[in-house]
mmCIF file of C-alpha atoms in Angstrom:
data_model
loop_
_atom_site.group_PDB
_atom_site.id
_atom_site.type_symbol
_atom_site.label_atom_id
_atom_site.label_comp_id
_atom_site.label_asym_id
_atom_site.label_seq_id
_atom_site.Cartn_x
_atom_site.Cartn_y
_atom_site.Cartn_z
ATOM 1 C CA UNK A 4 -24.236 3.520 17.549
ATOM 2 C CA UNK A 5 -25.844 4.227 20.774
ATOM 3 C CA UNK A 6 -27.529 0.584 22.162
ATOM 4 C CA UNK A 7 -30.603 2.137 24.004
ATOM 5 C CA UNK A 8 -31.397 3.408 21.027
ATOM 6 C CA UNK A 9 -32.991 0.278 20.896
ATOM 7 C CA UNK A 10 -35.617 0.645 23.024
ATOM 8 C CA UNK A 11 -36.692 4.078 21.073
ATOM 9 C CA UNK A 12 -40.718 3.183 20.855
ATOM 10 C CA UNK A 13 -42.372 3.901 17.804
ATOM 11 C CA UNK A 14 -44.515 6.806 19.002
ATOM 12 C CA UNK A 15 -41.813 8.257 19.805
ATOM 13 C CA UNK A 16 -39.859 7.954 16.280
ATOM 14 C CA UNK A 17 -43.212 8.987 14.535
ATOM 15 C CA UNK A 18 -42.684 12.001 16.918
ATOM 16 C CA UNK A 19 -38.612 12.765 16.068
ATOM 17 C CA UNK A 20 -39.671 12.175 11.909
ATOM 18 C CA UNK A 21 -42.651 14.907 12.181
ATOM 19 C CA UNK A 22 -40.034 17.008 14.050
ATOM 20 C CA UNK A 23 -38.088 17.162 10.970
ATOM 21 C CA UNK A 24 -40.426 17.117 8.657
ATOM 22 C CA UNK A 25 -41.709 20.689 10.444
ATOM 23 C CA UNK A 26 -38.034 21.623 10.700
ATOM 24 C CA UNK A 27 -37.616 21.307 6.896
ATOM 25 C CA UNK A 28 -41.061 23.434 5.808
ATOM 26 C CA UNK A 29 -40.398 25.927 8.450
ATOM 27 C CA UNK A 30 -43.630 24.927 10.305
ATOM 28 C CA UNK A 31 -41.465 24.092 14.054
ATOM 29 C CA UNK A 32 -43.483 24.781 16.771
ATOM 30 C CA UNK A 33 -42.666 27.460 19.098
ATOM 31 C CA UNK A 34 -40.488 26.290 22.197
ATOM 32 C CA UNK A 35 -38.011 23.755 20.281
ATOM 33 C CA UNK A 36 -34.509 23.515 20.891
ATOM 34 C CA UNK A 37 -31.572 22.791 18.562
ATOM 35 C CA UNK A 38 -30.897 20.016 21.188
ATOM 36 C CA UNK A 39 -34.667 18.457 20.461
ATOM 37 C CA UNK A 40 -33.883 18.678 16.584
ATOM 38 C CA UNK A 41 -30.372 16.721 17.328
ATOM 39 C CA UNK A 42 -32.238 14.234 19.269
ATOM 40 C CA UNK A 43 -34.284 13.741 16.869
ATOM 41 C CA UNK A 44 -32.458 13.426 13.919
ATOM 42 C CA UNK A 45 -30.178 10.990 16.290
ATOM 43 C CA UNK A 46 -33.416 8.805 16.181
ATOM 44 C CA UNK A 47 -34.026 8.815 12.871
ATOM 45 C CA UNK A 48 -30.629 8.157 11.784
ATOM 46 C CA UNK A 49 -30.816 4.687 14.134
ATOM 47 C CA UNK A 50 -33.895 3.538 12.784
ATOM 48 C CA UNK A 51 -34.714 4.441 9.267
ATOM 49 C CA UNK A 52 -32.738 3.917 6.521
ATOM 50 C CA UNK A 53 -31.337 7.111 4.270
ATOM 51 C CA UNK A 54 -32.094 5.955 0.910
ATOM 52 C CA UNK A 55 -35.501 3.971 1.064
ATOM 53 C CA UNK A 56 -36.872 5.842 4.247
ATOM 54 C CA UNK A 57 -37.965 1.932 5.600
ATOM 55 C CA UNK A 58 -37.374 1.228 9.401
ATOM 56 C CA UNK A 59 -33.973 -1.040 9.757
ATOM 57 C CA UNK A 60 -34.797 -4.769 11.705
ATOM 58 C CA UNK A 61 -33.447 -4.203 15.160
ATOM 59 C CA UNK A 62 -30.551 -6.582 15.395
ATOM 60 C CA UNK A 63 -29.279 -5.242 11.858
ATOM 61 C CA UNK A 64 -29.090 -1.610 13.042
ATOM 62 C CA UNK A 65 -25.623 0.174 13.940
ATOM 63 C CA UNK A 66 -27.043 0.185 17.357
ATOM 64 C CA UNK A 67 -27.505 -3.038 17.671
ATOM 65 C CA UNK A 68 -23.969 -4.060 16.285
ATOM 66 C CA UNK A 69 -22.273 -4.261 19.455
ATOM 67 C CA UNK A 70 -25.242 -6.023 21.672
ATOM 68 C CA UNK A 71 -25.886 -8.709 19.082
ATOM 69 C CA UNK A 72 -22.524 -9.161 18.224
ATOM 70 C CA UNK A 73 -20.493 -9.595 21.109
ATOM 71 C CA UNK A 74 -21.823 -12.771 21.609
ATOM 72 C CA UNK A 75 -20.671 -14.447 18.322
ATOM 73 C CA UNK A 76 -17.151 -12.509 18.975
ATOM 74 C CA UNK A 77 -17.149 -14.558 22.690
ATOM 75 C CA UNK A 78 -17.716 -17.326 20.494
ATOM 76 C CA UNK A 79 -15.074 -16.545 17.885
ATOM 77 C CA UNK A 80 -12.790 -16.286 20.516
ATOM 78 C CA UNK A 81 -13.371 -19.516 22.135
ATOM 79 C CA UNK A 82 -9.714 -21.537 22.950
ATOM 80 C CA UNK A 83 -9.428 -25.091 21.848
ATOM 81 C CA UNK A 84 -11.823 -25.399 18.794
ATOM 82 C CA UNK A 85 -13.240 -27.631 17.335
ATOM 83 C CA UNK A 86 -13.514 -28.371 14.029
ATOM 84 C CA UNK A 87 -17.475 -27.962 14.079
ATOM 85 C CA UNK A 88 -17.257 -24.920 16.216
ATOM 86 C CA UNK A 89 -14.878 -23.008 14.217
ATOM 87 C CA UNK A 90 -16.932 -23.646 10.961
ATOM 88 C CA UNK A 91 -20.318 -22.818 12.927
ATOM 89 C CA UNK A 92 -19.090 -19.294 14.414
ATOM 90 C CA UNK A 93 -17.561 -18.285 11.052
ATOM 91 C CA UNK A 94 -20.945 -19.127 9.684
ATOM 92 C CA UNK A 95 -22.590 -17.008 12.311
ATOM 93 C CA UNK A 96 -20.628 -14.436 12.249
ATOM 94 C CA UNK A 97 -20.889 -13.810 8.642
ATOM 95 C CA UNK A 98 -24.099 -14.429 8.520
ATOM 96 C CA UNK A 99 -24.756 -12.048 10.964
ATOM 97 C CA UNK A 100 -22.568 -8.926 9.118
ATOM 98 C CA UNK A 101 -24.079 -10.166 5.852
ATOM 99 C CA UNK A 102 -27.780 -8.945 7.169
ATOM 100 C CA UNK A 103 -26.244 -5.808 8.362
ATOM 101 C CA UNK A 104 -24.371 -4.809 5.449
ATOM 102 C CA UNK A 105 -27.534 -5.354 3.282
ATOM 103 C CA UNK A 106 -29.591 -3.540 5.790
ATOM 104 C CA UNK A 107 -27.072 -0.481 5.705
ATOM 105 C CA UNK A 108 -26.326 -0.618 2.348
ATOM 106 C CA UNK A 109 -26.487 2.113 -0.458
ATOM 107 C CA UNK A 110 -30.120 1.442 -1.546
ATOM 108 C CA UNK A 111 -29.807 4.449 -4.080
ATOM 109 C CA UNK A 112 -29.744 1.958 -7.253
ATOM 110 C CA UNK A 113 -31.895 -1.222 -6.725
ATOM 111 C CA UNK A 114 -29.678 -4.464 -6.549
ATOM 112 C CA UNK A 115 -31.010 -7.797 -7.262
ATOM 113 C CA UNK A 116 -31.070 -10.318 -4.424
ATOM 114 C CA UNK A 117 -28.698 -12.758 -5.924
ATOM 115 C CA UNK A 118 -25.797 -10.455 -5.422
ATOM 116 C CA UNK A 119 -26.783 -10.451 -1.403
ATOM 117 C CA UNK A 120 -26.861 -14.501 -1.966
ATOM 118 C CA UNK A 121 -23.633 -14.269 -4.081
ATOM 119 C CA UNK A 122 -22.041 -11.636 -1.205
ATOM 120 C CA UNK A 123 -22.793 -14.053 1.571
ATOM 121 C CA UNK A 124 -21.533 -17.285 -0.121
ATOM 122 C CA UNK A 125 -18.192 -16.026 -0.911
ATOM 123 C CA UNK A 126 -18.001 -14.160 2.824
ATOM 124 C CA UNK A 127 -19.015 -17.855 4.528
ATOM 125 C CA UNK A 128 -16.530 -19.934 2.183
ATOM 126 C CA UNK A 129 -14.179 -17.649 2.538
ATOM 127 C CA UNK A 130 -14.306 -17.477 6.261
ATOM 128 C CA UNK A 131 -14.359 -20.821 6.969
ATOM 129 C CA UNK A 132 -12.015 -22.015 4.326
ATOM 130 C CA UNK A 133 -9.022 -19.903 6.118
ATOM 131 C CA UNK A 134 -10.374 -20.235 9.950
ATOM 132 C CA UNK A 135 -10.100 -24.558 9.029
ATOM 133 C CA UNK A 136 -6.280 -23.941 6.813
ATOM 134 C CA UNK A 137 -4.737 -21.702 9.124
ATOM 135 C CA UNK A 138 -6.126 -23.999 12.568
ATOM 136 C CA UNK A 139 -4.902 -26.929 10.511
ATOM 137 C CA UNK A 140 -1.554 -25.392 9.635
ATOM 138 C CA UNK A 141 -1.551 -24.506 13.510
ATOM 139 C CA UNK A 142 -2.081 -28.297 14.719
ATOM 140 C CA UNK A 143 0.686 -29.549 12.181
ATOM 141 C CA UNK A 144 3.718 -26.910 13.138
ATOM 142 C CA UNK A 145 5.377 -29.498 15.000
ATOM 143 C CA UNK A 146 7.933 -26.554 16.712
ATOM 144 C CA UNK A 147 5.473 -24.780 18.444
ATOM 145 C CA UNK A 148 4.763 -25.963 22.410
ATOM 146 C CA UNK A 149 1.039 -26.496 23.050
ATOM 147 C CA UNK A 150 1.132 -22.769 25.322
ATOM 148 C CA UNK A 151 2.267 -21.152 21.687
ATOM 149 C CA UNK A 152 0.189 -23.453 19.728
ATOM 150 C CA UNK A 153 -3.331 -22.301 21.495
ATOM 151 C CA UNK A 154 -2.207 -18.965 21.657
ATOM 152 C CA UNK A 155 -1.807 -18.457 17.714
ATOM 153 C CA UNK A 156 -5.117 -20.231 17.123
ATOM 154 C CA UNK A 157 -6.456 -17.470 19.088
ATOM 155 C CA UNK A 158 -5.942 -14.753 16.956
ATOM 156 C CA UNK A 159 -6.877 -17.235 13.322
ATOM 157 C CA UNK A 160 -10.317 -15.412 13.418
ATOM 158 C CA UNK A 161 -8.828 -12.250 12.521
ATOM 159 C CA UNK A 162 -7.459 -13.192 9.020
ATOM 160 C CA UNK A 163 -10.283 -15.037 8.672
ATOM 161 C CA UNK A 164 -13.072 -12.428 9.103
ATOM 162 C CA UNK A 165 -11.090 -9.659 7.605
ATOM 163 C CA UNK A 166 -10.619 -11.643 4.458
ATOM 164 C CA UNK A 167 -14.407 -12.301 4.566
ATOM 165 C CA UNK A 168 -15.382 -8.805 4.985
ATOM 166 C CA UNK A 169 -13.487 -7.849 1.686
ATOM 167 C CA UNK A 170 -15.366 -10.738 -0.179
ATOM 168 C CA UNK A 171 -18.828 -9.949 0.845
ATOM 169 C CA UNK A 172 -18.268 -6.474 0.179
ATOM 170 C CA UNK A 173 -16.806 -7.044 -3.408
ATOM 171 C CA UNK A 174 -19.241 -9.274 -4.218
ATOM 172 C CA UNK A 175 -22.256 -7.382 -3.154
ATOM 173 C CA UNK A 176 -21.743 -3.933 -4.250
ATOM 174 C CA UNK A 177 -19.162 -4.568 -7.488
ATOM 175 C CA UNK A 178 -22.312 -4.112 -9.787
ATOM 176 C CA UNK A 179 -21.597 -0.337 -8.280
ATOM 177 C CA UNK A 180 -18.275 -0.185 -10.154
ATOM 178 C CA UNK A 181 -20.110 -0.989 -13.660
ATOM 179 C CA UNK A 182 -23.491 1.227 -13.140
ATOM 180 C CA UNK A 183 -21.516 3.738 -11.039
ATOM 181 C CA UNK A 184 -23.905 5.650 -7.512
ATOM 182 C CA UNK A 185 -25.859 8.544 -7.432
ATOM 183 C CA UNK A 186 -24.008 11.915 -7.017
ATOM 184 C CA UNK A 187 -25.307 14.770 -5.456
ATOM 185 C CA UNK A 188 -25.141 18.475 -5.881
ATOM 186 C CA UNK A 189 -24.389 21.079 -2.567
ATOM 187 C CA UNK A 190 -28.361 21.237 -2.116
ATOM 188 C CA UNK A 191 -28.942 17.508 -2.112
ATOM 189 C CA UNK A 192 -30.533 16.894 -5.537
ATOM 190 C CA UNK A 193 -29.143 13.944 -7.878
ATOM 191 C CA UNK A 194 -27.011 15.148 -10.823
ATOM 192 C CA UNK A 195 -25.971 11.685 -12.199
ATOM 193 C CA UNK A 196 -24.077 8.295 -11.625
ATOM 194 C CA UNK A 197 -20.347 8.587 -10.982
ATOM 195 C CA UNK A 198 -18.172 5.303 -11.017
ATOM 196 C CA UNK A 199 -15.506 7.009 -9.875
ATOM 197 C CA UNK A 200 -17.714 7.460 -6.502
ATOM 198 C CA UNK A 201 -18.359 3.543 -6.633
ATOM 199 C CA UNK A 202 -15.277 3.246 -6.532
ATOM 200 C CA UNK A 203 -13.910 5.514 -3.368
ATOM 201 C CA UNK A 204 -17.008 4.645 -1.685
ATOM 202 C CA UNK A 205 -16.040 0.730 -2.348
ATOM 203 C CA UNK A 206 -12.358 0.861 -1.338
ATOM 204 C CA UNK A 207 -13.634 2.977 2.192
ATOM 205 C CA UNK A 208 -16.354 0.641 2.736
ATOM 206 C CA UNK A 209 -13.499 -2.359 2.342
ATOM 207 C CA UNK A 210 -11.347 -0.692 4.847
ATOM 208 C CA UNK A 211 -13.699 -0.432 7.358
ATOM 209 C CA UNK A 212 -14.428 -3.936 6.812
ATOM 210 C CA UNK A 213 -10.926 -4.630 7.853
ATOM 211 C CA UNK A 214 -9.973 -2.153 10.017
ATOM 212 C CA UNK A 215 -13.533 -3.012 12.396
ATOM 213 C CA UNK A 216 -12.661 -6.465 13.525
ATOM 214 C CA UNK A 217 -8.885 -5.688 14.398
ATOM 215 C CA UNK A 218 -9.136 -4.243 18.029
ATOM 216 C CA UNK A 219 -12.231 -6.941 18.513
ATOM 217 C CA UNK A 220 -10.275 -10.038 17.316
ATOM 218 C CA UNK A 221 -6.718 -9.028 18.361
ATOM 219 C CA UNK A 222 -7.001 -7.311 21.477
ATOM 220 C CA UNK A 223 -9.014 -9.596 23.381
ATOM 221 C CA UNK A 224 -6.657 -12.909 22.865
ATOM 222 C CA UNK A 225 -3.823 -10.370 23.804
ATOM 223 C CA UNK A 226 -5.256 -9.386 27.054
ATOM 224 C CA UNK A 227 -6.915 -12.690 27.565
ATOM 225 C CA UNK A 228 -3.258 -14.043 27.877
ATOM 226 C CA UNK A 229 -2.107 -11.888 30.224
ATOM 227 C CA UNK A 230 -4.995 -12.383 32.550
ATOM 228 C CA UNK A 231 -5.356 -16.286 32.494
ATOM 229 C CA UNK A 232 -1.803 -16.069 33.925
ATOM 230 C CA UNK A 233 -3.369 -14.499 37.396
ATOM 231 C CA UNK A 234 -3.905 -15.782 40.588
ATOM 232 C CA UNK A 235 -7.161 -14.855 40.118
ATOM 233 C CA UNK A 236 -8.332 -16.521 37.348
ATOM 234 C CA UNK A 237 -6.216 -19.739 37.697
ATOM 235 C CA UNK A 238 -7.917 -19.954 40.864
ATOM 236 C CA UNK A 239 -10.927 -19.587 39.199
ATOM 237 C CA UNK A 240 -11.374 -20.816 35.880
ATOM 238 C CA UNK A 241 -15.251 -20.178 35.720
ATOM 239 C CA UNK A 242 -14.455 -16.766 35.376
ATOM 240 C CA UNK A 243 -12.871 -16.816 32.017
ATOM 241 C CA UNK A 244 -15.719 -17.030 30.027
ATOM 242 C CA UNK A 245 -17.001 -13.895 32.345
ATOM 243 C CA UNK A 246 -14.235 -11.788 31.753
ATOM 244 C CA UNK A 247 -13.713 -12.793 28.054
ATOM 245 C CA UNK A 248 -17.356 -11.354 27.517
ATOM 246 C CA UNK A 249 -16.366 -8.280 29.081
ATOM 247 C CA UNK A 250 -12.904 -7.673 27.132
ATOM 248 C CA UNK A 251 -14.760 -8.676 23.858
ATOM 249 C CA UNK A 252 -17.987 -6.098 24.706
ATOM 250 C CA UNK A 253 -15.006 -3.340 25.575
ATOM 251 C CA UNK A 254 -13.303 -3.517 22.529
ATOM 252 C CA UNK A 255 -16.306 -3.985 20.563
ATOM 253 C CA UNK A 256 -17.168 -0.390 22.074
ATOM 254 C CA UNK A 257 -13.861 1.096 21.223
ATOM 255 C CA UNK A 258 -13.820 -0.789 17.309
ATOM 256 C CA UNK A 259 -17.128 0.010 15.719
ATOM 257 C CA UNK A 260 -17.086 4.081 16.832
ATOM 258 C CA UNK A 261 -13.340 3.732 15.742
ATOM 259 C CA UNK A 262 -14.078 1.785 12.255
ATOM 260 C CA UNK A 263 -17.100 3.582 10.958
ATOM 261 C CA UNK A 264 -15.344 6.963 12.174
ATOM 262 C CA UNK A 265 -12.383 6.555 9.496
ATOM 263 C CA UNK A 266 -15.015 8.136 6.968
ATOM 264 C CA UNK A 267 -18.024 10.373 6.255
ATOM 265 C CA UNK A 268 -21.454 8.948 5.522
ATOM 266 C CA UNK A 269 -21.061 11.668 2.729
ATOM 267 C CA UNK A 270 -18.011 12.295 0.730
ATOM 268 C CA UNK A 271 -16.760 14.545 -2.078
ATOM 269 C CA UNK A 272 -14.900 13.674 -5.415
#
């Protein structure tokens, strides 16, 4: 998750992988420290993918989530849409977690590239289908005042994304709940397919799906609120877009550590 991860060069990951590699034949050279080997396998973990040992594109690694995201979350969180931009930051967005799902997926059985296509379909329609309804439903509820009108549209990307998330991820990986996913024994060696594992590792991945975009897409319109009401900022509207950016980046921060923390990489059943 760390961002200047980054800027790791490649000599330097060829470097942390031989590391290992030594560290696993008992061939270390003399003078490394445990705190070398946990650098190292910090590296690796950031750039190369568990399952097909291939480096991860840059802006699809976990490292990268927060950098190359917080943009389209700014955007996401944008006050009076418009038709055009809601439907073209939903698209982003989902694009944008469609690439890193299949970048950071389970890679252990091969999966045919239609059920990315299929995955990222559903998460776009979805997304956009109940960011338009609910901004629609919004405009029409003739009780609210405008303050409380543009205040609720602020936090429509929520349901919106989380609902997406769920789709994509049910539509990419439920070929997992027919064929089942590798299982492993306490030394690391394959013993068989489990769909019983398909399916924990399914309903975890789902609610990390939903719990990731809460803090991003709920806390930022709350505090947003609070601070357009300054002297500050009313003073000096330029600045919202500023200090919008910043929110978003800080609960980005707090989210993804938060989300992706709910579960181990590795689990038993």
């Amino acid at each position: 998750l760390q961002p200047t991860l980054l800027f790791c060069l490649q000599s330097r990951l060829k470097e942390a992988v031989q590391l290992l590699e030594d560290y696993k034949h008992g061939t270390l050279p003399p003078g490394v420290t445990n705190k070398e080997l946990w650098g190292a396998q910090k590296i690796k973990q950031a750039i190369i993918h568990p399952d097909t040992n291939e480096t991860i594109f840059m802006p699809f690694r976990m490292s990268g989530y927060i950098p190359f995201g917080t943009p389209i979350v700014v955007g996401l969180l944008l006050p009076n849409q418009t038709l055009a931009s809601t439907v073209f930051w939903q698209w982003l967005n989902q694009s944008h977690n469609a690439c890193v799902n299949y970048a950071n997926r389970n890679a252990t059985k091969p999966s045919p590239t239609s059920k990315f296509i299929q995955g990222y379909l559903g998460a776009v329609i979805s997304a956009v289908s109940i960011a338009v309804g609910l901004n629609v439903l919004v405009q029409r509820a003739n009780k609210f005042t405008p303050a409380t009108r543009l205040l609720i549209q602020r936090f429509v990307p929520f349901p919106a994304v989380a609902s997406a998330n769920i789709c994509n991820v049910v539509l990419m990986r439920h070929t997992e709940l027919e064929e089942g996913i590798d299982v492993l024994d306490n030394n690391g060696n394959i013993v068989g397919s489990s769909r019983i594992a398909a399916k924990h590792a399914l309903l975890e991945t789902a609610l990390t799906r939903v719990v990731l975009p809460m803090p991003i897409l709920v806390l930022p319109p709350i505090i947003m609120s609070i601070l357009e009401k300054t002297s500050l900022l009313r003073s000096r509207p330029r600045m919202i877009l500023p200090v919008q950016s910043l929110v978003c980046l800080a609960a980005f921060g707090l989210a993804l550590p938060l989300a992706i923390s709910l579960f181990p990489q590795m689990s038993e059943v």
